[in-house]
Short mmCIF file of C-alpha atoms in Angstrom, two decimals:
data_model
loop_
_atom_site.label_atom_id
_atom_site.label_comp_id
_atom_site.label_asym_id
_atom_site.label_seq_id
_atom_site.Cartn_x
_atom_site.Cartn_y
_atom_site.Cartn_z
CA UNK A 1 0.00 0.00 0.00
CA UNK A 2 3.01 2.28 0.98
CA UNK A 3 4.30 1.24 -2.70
CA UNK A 4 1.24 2.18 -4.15
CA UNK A 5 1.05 5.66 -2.34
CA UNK A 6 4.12 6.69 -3.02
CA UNK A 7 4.03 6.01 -7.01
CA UNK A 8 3.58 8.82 -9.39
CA UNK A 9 0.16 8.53 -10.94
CA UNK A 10 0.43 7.63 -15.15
CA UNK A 11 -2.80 8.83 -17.05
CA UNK A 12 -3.33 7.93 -20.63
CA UNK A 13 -2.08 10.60 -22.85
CA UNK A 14 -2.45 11.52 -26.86
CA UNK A 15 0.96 11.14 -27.82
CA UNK A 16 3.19 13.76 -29.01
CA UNK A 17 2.03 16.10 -32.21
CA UNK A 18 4.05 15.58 -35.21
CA UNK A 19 3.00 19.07 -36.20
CA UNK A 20 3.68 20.87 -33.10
CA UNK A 21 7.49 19.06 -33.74
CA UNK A 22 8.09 20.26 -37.12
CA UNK A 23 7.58 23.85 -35.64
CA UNK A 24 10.26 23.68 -33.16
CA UNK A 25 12.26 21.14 -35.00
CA UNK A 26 13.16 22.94 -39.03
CA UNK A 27 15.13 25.75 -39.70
CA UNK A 28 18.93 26.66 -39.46
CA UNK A 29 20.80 25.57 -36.64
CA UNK A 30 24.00 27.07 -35.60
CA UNK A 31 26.66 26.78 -32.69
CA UNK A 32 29.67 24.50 -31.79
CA UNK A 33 30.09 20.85 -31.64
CA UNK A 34 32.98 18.80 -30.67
CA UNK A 35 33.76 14.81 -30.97
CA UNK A 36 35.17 12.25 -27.94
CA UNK A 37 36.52 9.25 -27.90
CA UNK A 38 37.52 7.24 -24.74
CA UNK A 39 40.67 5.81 -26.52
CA UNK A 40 41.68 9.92 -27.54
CA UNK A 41 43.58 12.02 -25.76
CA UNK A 42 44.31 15.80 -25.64
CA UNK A 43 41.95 18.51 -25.19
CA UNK A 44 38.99 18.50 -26.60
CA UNK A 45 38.53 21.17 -29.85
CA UNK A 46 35.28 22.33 -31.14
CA UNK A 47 34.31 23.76 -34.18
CA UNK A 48 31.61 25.79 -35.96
CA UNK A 49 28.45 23.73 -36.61
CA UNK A 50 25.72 23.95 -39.14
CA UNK A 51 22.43 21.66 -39.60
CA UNK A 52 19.76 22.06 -41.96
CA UNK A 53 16.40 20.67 -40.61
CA UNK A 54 13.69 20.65 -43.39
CA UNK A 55 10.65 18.54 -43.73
CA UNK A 56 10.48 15.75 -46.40
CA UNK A 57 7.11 14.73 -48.14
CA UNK A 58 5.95 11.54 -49.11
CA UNK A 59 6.92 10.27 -52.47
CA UNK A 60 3.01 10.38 -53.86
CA UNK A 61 2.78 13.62 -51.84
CA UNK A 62 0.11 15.19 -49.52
CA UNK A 63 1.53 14.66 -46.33
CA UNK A 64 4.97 15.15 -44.27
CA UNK A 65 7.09 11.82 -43.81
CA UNK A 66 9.64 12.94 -41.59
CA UNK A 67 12.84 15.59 -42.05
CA UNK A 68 16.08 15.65 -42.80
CA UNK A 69 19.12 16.96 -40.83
CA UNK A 70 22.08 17.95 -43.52
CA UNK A 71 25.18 19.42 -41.98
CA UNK A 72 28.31 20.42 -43.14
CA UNK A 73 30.39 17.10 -42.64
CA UNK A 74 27.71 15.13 -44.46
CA UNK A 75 28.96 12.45 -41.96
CA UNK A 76 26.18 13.79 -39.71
CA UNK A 77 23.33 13.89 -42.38
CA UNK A 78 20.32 11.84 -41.03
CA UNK A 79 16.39 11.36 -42.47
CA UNK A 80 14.07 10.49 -39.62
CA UNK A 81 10.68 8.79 -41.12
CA UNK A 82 8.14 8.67 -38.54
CA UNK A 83 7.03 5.96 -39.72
CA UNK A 84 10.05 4.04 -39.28
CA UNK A 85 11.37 1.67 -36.67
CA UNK A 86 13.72 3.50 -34.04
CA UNK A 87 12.62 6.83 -34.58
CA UNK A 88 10.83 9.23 -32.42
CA UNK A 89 9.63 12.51 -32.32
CA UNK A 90 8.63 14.94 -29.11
CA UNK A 91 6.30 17.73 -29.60
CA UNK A 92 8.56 20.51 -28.60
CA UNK A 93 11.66 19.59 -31.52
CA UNK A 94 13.68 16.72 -29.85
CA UNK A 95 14.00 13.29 -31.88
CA UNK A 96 15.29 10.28 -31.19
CA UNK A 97 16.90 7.82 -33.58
CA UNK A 98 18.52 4.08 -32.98
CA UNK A 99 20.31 2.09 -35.71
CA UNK A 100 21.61 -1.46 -35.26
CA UNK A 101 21.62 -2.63 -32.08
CA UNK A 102 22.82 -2.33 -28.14
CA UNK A 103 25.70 -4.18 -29.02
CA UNK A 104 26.97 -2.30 -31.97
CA UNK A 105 25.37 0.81 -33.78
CA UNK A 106 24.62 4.22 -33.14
CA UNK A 107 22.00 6.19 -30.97
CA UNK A 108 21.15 9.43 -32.14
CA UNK A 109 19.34 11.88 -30.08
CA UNK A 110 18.36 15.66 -30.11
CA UNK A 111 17.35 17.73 -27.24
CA UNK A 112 15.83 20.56 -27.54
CA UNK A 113 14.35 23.37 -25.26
CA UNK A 114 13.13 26.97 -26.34
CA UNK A 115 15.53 28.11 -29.51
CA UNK A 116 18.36 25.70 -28.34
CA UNK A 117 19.51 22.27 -28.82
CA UNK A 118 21.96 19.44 -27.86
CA UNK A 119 22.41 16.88 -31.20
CA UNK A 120 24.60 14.10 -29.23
CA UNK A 121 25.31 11.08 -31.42
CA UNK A 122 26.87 8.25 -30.20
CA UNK A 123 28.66 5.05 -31.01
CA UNK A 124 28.78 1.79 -29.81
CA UNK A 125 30.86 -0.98 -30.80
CA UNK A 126 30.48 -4.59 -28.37
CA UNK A 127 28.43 -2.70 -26.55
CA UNK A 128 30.88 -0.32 -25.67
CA UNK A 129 31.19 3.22 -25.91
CA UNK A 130 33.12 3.89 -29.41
CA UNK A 131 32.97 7.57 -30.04
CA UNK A 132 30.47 10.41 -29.37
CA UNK A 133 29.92 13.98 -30.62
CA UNK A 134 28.17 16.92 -29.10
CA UNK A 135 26.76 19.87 -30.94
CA UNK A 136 25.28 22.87 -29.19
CA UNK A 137 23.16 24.89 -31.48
CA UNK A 138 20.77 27.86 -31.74
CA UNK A 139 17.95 28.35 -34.03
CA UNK A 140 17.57 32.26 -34.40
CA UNK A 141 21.46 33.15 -32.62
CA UNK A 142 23.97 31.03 -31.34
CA UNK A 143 23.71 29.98 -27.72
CA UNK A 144 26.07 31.51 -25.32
CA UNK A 145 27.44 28.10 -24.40
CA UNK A 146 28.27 27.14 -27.76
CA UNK A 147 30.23 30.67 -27.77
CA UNK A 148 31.68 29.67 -24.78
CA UNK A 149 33.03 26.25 -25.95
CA UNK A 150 34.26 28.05 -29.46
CA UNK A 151 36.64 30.14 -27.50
CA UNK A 152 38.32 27.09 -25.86
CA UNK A 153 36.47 26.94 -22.53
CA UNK A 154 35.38 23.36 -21.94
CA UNK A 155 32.56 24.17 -20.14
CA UNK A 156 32.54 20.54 -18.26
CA UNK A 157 29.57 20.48 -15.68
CA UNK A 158 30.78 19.09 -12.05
CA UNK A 159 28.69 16.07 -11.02
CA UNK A 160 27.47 17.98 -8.19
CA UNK A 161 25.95 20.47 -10.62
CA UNK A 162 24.39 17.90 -12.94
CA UNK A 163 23.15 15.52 -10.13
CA UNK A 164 20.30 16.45 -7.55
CA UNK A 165 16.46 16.03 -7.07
CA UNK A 166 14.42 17.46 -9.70
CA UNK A 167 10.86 17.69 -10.81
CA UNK A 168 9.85 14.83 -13.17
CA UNK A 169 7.53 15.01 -16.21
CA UNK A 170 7.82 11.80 -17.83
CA UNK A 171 5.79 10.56 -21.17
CA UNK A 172 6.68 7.00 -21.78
CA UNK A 173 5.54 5.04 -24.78
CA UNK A 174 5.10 1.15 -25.66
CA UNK A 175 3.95 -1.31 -28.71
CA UNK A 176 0.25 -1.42 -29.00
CA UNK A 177 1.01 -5.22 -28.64
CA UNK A 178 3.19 -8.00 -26.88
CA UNK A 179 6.11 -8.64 -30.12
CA UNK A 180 5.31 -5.07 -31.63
CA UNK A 181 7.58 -3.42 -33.21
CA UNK A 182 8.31 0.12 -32.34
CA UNK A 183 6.55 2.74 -34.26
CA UNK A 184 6.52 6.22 -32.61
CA UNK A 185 3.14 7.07 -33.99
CA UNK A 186 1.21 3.85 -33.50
CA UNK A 187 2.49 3.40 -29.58
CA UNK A 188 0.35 3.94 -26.93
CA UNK A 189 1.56 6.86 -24.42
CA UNK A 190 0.99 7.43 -20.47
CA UNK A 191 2.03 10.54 -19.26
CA UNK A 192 3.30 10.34 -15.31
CA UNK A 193 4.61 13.75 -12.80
CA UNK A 194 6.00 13.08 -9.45
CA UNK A 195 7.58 15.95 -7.50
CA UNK A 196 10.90 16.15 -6.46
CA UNK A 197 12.86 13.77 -4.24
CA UNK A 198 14.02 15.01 -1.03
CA UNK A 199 17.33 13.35 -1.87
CA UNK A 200 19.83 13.83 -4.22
CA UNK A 201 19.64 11.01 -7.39
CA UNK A 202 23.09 9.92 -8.48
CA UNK A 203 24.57 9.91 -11.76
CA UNK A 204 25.11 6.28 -13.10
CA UNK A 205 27.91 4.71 -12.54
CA UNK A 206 30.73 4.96 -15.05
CA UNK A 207 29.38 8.33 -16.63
CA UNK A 208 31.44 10.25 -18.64
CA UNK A 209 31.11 14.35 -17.92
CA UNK A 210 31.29 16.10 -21.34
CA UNK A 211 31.87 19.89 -22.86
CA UNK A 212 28.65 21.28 -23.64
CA UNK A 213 27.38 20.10 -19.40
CA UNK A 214 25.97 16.96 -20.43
CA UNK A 215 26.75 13.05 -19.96
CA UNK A 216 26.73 9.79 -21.12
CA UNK A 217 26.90 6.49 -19.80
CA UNK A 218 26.60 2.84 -21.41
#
């Protein structure tokens, strides 16, 4: 009953809005981004980034499929189809994206807030972590943070700073059916809020602190 009590209530929820998305999502995106890998060594350099978000229509037309993310490496280009396996899409411009699988691939993700974004892709090779690269971008100016990490300041967030109670808002989606596949816009969604813990919640174990105050941990 004390379990019970304590749990943060789930109710049934729409889904996110593909439209809504697109808003935030297209445009120009400018800032800094910088690559990692465990194996490297040196300081960490970033350099001026550039993605191009734009929607893409279905071949016989009349309706948006997804949109694609061209940059200036082209090694960073991606199409997300919402229709597709391993993508998803949040109403307020973040995506996420998963090719191959836990054991070797990549996991793409974009996190976006207001006019600003993280893009953090990330490799995996035997489910280890291969390589990952961080870009912080603006939509209408570049963030100050990107700035920041352009000049040569690494910007590193302590784990004190990163780690703490916080206020949850969590949407969670699953298959419509046991052996489903995944398929953002066929799942079924609960949203759940629970306030925040009186203690602090740790950072996993093993996480790696990056430029750009973020982490990542396989």
């Amino acid at each position: 009953m004390l379990l019970l009590a304590a749990a943060p209530l789930a109710v049934r929820h729409a889904g996110p809005d593909f439209s809504t998305f697109l808003d935030h999502a297209t445009g120009t995106w400018r800032g800094a981004v910088f690559r990692h890998s465990p194996a490297g060594s040196g300081p960490l350099r970033a350099t001026q980034s550039v993605h191009h978000v734009s929607e893409v229509m279905r071949a016989c037309g009349g309706a948006v499929q997804g949109v694609s993310e061209c940059g200036g490496l082209g090694e960073d280009d991606l199409y997300l189809n919402r229709a597709a396996g391993g993508a998803t899409f949040f109403s307020f411009g973040s995506w996420a994206l998963v090719s191959g699988g836990c054991d070797g691939g990549c996991v793409h993700l974009c996190l976006c807030q207001d006019e600003s974004r993280h893009r953090i892709d990330i490799r995996l090779e035997e489910g280890e972590l291969h390589s990952v690269s961080v870009a912080v971008e603006g939509r209408r100016a570049t963030p100050p943070l990107a700035t920041q990490l352009l000049s040569g300041q690494e910007a590193v967030a302590s784990a004190e700073s990163l780690g703490g109670a916080w206020d949850d808002l969590i949407l969670t989606g699953v298959p419509p059916g046991s052996g489903a596949g995944w398929a953002s816009q066929r799942a079924v969604w609960d949203l759940c809020s629970s306030a925040a813990a009186e203690e602090e919640v740790p950072l996993p174990e093993g996480c790696q602190l990056l430029p750009g105050r973020c982490w990542v941990a396989v």
